[in-house]
PDB file of C-alpha atoms in Angstrom:
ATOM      1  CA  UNK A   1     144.989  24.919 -10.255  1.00 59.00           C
ATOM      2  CA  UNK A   2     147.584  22.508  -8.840  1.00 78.00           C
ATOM      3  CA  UNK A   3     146.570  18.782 -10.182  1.00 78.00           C
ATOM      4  CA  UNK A   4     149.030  17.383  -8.735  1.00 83.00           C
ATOM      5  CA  UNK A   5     148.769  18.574  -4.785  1.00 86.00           C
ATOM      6  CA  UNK A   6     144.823  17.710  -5.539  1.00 81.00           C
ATOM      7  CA  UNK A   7     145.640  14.138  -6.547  1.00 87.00           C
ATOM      8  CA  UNK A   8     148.165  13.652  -4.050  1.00 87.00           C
ATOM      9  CA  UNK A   9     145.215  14.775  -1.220  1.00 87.00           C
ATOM     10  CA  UNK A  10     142.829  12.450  -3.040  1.00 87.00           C
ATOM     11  CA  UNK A  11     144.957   9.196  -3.041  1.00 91.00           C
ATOM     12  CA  UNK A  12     145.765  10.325   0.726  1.00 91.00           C
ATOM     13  CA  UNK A  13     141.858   9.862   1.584  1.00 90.00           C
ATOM     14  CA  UNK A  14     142.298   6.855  -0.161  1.00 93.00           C
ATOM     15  CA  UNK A  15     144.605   5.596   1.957  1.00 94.00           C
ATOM     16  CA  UNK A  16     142.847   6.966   5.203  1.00 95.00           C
ATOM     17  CA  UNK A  17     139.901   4.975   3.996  1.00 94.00           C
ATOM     18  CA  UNK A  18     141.597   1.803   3.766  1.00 95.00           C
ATOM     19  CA  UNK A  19     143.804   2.166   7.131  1.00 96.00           C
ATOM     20  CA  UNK A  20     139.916   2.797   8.863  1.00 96.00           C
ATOM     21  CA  UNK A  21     140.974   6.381  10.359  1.00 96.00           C
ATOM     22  CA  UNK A  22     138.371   8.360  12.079  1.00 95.00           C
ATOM     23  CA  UNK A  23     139.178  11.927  12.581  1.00 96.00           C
ATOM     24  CA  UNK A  24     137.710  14.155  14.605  1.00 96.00           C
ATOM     25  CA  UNK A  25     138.339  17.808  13.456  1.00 96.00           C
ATOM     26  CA  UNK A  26     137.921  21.013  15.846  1.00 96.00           C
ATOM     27  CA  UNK A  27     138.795  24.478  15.729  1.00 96.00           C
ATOM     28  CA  UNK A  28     138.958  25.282  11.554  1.00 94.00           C
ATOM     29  CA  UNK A  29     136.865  28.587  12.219  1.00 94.00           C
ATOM     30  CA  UNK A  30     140.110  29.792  13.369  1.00 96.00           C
ATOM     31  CA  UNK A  31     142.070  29.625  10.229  1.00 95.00           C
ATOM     32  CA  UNK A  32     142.139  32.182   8.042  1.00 94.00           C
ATOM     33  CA  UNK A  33     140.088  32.071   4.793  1.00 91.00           C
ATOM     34  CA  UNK A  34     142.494  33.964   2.713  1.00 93.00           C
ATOM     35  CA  UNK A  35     145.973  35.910   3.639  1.00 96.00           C
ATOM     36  CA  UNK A  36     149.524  33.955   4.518  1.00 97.00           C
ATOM     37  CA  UNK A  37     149.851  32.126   8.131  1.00 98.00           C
ATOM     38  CA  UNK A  38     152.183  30.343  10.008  1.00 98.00           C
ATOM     39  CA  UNK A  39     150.556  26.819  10.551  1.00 98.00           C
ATOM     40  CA  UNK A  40     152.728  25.623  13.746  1.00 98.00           C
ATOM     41  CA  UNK A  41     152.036  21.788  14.519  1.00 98.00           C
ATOM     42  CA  UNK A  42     153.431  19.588  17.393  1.00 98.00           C
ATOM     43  CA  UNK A  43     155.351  16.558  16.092  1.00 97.00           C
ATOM     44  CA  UNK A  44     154.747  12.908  17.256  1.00 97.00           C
ATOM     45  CA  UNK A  45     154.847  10.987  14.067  1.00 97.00           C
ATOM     46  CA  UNK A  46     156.086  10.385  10.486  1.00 94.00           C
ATOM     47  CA  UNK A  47     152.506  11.481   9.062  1.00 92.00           C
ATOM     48  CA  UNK A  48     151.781  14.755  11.246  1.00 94.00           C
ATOM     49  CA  UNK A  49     152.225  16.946   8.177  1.00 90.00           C
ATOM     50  CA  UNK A  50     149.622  14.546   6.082  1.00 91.00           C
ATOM     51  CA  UNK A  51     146.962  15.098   8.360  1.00 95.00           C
ATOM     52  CA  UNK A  52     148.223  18.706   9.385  1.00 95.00           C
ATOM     53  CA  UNK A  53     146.785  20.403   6.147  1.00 93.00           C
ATOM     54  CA  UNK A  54     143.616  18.883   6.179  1.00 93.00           C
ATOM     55  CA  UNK A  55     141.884  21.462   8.265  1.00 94.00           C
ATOM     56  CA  UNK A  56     142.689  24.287   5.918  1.00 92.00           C
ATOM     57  CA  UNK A  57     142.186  22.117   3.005  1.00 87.00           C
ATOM     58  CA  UNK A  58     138.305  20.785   4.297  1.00 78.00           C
ATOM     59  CA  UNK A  59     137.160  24.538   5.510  1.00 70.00           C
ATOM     60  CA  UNK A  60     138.117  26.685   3.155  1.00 63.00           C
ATOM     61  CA  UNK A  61     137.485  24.994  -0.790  1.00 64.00           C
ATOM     62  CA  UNK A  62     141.189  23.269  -1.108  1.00 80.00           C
ATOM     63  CA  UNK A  63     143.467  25.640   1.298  1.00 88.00           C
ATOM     64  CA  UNK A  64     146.739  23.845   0.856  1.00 93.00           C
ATOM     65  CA  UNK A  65     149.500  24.141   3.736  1.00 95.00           C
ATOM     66  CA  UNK A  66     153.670  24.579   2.019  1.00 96.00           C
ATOM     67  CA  UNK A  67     155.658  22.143   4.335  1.00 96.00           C
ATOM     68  CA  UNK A  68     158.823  23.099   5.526  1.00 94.00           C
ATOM     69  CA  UNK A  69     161.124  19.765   5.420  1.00 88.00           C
ATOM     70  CA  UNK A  70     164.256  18.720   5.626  1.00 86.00           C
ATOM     71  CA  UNK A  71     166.657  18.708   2.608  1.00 86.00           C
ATOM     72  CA  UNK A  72     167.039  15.640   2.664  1.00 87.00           C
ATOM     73  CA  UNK A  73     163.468  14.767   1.800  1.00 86.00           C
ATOM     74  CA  UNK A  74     163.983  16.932  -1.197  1.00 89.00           C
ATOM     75  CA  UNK A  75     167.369  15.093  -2.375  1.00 87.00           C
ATOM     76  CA  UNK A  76     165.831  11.864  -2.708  1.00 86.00           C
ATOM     77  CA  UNK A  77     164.593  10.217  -6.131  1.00 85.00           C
ATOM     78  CA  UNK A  78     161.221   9.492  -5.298  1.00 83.00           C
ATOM     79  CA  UNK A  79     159.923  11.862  -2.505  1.00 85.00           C
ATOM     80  CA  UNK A  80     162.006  14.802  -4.195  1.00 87.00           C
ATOM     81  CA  UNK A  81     160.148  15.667  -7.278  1.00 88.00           C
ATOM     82  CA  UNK A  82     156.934  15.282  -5.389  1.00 87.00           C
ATOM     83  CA  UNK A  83     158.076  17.515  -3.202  1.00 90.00           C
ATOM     84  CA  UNK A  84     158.827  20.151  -5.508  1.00 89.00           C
ATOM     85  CA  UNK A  85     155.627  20.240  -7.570  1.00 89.00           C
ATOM     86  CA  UNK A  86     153.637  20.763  -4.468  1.00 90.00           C
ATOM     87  CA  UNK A  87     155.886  23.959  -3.591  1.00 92.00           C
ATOM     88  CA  UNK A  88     156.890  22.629  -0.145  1.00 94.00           C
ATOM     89  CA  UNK A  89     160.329  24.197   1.401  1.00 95.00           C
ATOM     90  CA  UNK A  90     162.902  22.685   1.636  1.00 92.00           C
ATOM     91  CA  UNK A  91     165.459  23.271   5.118  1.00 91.00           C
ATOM     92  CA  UNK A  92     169.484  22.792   5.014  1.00 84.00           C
ATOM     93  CA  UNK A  93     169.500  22.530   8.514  1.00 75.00           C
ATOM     94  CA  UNK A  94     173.470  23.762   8.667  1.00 74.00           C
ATOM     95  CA  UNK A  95     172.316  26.715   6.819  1.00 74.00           C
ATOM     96  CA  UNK A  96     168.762  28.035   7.161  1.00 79.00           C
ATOM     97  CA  UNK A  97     168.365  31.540   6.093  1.00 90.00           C
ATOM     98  CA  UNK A  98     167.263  30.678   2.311  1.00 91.00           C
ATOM     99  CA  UNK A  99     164.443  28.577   3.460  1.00 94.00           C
ATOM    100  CA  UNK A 100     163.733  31.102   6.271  1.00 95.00           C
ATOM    101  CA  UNK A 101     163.721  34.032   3.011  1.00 96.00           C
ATOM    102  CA  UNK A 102     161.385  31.516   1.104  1.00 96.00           C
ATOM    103  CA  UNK A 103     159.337  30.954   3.855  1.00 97.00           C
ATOM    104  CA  UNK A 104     158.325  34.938   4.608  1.00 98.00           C
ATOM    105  CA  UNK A 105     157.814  35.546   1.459  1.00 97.00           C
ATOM    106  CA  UNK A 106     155.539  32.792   0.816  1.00 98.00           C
ATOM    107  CA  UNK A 107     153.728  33.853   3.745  1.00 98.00           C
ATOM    108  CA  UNK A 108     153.559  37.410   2.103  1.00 98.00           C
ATOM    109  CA  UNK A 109     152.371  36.178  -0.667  1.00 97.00           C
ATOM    110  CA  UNK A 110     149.145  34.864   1.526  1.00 97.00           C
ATOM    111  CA  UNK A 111     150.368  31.041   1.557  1.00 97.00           C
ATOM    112  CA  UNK A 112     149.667  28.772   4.771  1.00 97.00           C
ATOM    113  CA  UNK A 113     153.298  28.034   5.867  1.00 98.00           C
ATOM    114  CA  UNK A 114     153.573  24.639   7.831  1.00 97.00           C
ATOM    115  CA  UNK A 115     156.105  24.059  10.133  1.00 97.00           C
ATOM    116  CA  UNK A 116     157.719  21.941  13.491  1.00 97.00           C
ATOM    117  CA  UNK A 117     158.495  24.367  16.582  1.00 97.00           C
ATOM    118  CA  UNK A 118     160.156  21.239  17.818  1.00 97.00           C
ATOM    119  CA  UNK A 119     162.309  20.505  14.738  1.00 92.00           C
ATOM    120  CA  UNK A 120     161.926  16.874  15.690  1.00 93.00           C
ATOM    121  CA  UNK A 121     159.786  13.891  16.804  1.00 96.00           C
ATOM    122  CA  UNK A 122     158.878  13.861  20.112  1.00 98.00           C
ATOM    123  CA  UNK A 123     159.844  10.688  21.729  1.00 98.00           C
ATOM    124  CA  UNK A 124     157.801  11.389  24.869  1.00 98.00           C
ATOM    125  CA  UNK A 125     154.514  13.009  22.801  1.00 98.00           C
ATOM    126  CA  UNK A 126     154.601  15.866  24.893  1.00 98.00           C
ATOM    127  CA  UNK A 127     155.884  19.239  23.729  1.00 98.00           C
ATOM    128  CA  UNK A 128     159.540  19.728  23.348  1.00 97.00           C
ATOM    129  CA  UNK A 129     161.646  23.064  23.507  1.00 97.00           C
ATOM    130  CA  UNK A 130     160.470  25.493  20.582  1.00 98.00           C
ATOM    131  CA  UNK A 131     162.877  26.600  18.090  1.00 96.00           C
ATOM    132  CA  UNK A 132     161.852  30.394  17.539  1.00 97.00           C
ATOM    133  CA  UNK A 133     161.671  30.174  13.744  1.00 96.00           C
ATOM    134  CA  UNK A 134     157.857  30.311  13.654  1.00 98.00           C
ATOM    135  CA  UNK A 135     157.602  33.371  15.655  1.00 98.00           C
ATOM    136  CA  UNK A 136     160.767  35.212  13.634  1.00 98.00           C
ATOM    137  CA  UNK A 137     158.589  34.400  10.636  1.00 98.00           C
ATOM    138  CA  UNK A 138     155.253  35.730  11.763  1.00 98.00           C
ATOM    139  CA  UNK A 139     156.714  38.665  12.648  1.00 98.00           C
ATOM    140  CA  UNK A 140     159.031  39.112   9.108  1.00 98.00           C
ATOM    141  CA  UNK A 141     155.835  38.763   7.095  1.00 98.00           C
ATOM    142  CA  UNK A 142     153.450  40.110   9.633  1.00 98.00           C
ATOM    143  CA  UNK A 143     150.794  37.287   9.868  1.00 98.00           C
ATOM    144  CA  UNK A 144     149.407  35.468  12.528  1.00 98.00           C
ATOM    145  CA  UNK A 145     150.772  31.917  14.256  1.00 98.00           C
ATOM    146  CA  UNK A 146     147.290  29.263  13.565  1.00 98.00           C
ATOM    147  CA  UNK A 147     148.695  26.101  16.269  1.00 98.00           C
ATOM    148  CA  UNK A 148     147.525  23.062  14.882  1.00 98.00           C
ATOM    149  CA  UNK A 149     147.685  19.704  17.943  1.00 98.00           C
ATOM    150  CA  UNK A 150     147.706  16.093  16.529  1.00 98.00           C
ATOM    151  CA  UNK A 151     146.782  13.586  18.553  1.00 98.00           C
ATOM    152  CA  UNK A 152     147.111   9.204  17.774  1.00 98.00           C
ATOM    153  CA  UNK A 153     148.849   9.899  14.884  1.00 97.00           C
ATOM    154  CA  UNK A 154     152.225   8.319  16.511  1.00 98.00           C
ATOM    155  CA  UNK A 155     149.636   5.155  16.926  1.00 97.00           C
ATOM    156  CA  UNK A 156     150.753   4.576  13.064  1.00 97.00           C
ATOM    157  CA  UNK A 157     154.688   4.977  12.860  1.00 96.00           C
ATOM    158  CA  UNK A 158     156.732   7.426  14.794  1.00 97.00           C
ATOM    159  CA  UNK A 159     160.439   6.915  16.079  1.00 95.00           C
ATOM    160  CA  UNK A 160     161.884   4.168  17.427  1.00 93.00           C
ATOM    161  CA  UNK A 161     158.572   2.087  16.906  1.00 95.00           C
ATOM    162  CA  UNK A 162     157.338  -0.396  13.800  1.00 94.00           C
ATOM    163  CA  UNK A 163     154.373   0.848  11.336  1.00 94.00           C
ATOM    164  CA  UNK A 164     151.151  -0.494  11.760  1.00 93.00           C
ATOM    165  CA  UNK A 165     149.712   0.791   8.572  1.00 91.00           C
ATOM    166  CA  UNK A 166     147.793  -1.865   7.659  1.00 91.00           C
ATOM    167  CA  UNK A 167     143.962  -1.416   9.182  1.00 92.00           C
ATOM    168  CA  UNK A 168     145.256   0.797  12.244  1.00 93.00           C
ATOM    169  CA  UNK A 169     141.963   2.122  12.765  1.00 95.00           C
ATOM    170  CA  UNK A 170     142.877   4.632  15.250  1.00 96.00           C
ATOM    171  CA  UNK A 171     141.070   7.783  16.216  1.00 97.00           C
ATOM    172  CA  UNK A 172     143.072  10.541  14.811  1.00 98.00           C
ATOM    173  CA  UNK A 173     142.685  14.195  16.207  1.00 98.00           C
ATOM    174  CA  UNK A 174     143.529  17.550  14.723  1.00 98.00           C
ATOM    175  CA  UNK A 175     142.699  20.680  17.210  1.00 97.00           C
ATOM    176  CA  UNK A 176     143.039  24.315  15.334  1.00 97.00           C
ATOM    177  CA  UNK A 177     143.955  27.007  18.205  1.00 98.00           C
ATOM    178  CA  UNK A 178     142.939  30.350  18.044  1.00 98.00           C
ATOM    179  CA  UNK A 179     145.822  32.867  16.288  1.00 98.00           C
ATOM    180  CA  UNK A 180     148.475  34.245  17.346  1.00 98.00           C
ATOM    181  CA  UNK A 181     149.152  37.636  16.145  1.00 98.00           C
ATOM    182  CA  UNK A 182     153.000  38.697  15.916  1.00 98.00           C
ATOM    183  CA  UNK A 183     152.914  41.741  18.510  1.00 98.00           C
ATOM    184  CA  UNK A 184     155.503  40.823  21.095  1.00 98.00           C
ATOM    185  CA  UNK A 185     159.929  39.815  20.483  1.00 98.00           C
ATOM    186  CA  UNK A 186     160.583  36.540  19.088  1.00 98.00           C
ATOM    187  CA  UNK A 187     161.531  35.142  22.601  1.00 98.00           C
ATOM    188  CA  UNK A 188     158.063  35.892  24.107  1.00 98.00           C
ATOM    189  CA  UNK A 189     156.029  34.822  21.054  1.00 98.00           C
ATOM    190  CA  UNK A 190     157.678  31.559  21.138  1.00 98.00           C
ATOM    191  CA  UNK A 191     157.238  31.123  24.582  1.00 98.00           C
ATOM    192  CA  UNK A 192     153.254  32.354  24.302  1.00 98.00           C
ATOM    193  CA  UNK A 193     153.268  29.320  21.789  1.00 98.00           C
ATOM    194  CA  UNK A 194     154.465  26.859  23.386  1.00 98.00           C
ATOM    195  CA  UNK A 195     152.161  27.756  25.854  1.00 98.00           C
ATOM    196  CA  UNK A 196     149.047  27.409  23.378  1.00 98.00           C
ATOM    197  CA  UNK A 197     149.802  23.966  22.273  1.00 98.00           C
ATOM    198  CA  UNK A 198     150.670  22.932  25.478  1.00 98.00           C
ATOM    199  CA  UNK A 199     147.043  23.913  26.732  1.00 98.00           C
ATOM    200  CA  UNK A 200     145.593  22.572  23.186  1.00 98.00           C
ATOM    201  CA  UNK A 201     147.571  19.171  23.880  1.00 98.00           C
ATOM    202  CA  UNK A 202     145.995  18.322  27.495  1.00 98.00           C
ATOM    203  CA  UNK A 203     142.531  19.735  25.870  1.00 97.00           C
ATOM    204  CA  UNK A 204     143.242  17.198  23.105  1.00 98.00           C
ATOM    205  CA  UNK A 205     144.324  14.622  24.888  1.00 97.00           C
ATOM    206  CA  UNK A 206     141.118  14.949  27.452  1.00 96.00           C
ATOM    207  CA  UNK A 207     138.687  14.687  24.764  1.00 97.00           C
ATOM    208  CA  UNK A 208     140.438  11.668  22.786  1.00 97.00           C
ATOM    209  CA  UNK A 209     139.301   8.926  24.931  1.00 87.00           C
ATOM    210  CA  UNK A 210     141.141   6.149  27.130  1.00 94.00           C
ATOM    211  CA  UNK A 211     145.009   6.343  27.204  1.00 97.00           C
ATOM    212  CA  UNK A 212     145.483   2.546  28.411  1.00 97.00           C
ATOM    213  CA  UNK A 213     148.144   2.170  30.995  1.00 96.00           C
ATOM    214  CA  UNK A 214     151.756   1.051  29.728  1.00 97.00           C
ATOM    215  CA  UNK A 215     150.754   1.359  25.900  1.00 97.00           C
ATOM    216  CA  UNK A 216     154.070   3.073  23.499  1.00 97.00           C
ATOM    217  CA  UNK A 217     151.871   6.159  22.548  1.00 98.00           C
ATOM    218  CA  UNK A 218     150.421   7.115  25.725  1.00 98.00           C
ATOM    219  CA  UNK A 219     153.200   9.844  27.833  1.00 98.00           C
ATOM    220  CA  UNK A 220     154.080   8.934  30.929  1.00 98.00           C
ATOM    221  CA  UNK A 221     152.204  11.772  32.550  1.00 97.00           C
ATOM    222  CA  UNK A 222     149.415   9.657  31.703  1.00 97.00           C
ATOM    223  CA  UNK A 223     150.555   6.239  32.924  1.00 97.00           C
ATOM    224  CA  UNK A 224     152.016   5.655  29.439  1.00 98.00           C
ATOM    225  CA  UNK A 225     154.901   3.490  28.323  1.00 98.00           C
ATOM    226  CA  UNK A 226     156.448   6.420  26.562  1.00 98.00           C
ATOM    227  CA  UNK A 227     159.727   7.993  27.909  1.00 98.00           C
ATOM    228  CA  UNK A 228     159.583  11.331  30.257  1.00 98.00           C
ATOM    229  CA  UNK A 229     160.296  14.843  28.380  1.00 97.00           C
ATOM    230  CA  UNK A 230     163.855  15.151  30.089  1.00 97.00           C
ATOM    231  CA  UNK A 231     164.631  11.085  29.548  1.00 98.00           C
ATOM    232  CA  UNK A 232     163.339  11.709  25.980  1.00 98.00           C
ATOM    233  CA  UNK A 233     165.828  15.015  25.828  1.00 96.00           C
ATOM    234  CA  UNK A 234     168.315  12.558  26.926  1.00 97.00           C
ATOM    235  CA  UNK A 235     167.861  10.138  23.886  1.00 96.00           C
ATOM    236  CA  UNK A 236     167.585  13.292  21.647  1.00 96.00           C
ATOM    237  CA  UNK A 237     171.374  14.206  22.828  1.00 95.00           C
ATOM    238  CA  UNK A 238     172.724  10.811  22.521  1.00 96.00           C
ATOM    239  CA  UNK A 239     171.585  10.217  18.785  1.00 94.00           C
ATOM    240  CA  UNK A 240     172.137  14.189  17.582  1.00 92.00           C
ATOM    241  CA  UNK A 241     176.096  13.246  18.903  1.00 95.00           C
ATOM    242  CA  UNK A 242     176.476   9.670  17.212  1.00 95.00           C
ATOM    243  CA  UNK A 243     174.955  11.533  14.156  1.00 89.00           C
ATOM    244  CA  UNK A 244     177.942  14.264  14.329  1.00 91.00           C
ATOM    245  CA  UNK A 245     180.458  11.932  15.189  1.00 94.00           C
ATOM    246  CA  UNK A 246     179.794   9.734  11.899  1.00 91.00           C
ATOM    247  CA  UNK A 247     178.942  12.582   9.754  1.00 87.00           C
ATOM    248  CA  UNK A 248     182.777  14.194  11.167  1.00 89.00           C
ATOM    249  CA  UNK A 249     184.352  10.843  10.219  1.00 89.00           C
ATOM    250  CA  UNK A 250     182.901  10.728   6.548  1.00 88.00           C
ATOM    251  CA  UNK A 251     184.269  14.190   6.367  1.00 85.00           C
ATOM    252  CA  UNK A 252     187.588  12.920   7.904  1.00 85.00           C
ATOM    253  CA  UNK A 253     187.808  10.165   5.268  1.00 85.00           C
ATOM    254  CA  UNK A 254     186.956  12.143   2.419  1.00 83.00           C
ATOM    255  CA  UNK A 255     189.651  14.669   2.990  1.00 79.00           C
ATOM    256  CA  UNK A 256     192.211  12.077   3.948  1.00 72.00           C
ATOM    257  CA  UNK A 257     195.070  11.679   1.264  1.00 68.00           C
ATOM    258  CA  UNK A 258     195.837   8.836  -0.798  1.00 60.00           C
ATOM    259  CA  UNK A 259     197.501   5.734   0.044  1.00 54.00           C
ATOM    260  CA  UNK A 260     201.367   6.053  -0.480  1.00 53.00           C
ATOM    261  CA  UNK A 261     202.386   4.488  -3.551  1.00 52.00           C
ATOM    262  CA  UNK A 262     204.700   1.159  -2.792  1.00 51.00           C
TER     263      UNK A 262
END
């Protein structure tokens, strides 16, 4: 028993209930009722990973996904201890081979593992270049890849755009892909992937309804107002280098020595 994941889920319904969500849930037969997987979701908003578990969760009697975040989640005052009683993982992303050992053996262990191929948000909502941690960890712990597509969710809050979490009421999709067993080298599983969920996206996408021209959410392959992959890339670049060049100057200024004395 895990009271607190269960009440966290339950107040999350709450809040679903309130905002006027509407999901529309397809694929669950393909997740595995019991036995460790890699849950791989694309990543276009601040919620993905609230919505990303509810497949498992709904289908099989309270299947909870382990999150892989980022450290820093984990550090703060408020999100950290939550964090930690619901047994997510945290990732140091300048040194990632504890959370990758955590990770397979969770997996071993039969847990749902959730985590980003694309490490980030994708400012153009269509898939970015996979990092090949997913694959490396299907095929440590020998369990299958289960891709998991979210679609509106960046309707809410993603990057570079305000919330609207009051009364969004947006259609929210979740599309579980068939698995992925770990029989091929990290490099081609990865690339197989990425393949997946980019089919599972357009089939997403297709079924969701009317992506009106020029709106923030909708990609530009579909007359969206949403920045091209490679312009997207672009942005990625610039903010990843302003991010090293301030977290180099902190460093610079806390190794600096002391004023002279007068």
């Amino acid at each position: 028993m895990e009271p607190v994941y269960g009440t966290v889920i339950q107040a999350a319904r709450l809040v679903w209930r309130v905002q006027g969500l509407k999901f529309t849930i397809t694929g669950v037969e393909n997740l595995p009722v019991t036995g460790g997987a890699v849950i791989a979701i694309n990543h276009t908003s601040y919620f993905d990973f609230t919505f990303a578990g509810l497949p498992a969760y709904k289908q099989h009697r309270g299947r909870k996904v382990r999150f892989m975040a980022k450290k820093e989640v984990f550090d703060s005052k408020v999100s950290g201890p939550i964090m930690r009683s619901l047994r997510h993982i945290p990732v140091d992303r300048d040194s990632g081979a504890q959370s990758f050992s955590e990770a397979c053996q969770r997996l071993k262990e039969g847990e749902l593992v959730g985590v980003y191929p694309e490490a980030t948000i994708s400012r153009s909502f269509e898939i970015k270049e996979f990092k090949s941690g997913a694959a490396r960890m299907a095929i440590a712990a020998d369990v299958p890849i289960i891709p998991h597509i979210i679609w509106g969710a960046q309707r809410i809050w993603t990057k570079g755009h305000p919330r609207k979490m009051w009364r969004p009421k947006v259609p929210i999709s979740i599309t579980v892909g068939e698995p992925i067993y770990p029989t091929l080298p990290a490099a081609e599983l990865t690339a197989l992937l990425h393949s997946r969920m980019q089919h599972l996206l357009e089939r997403a996408q297709d079924a969701y309804g009317p992506h009106p021209h020029g709106e923030f959410w909708v990609p530009h392959r579909l007359g969206g107002g949403a920045p091209t992959l490679a312009e997207a890339n672009r942005m990625d670049l610039e903010e990843a280098t302003q991010k090293a060049q301030a977290k180099a100057a902190r460093r610079d200024e806390r190794s600096a020595p002391g004023d002279p004395p007068e």
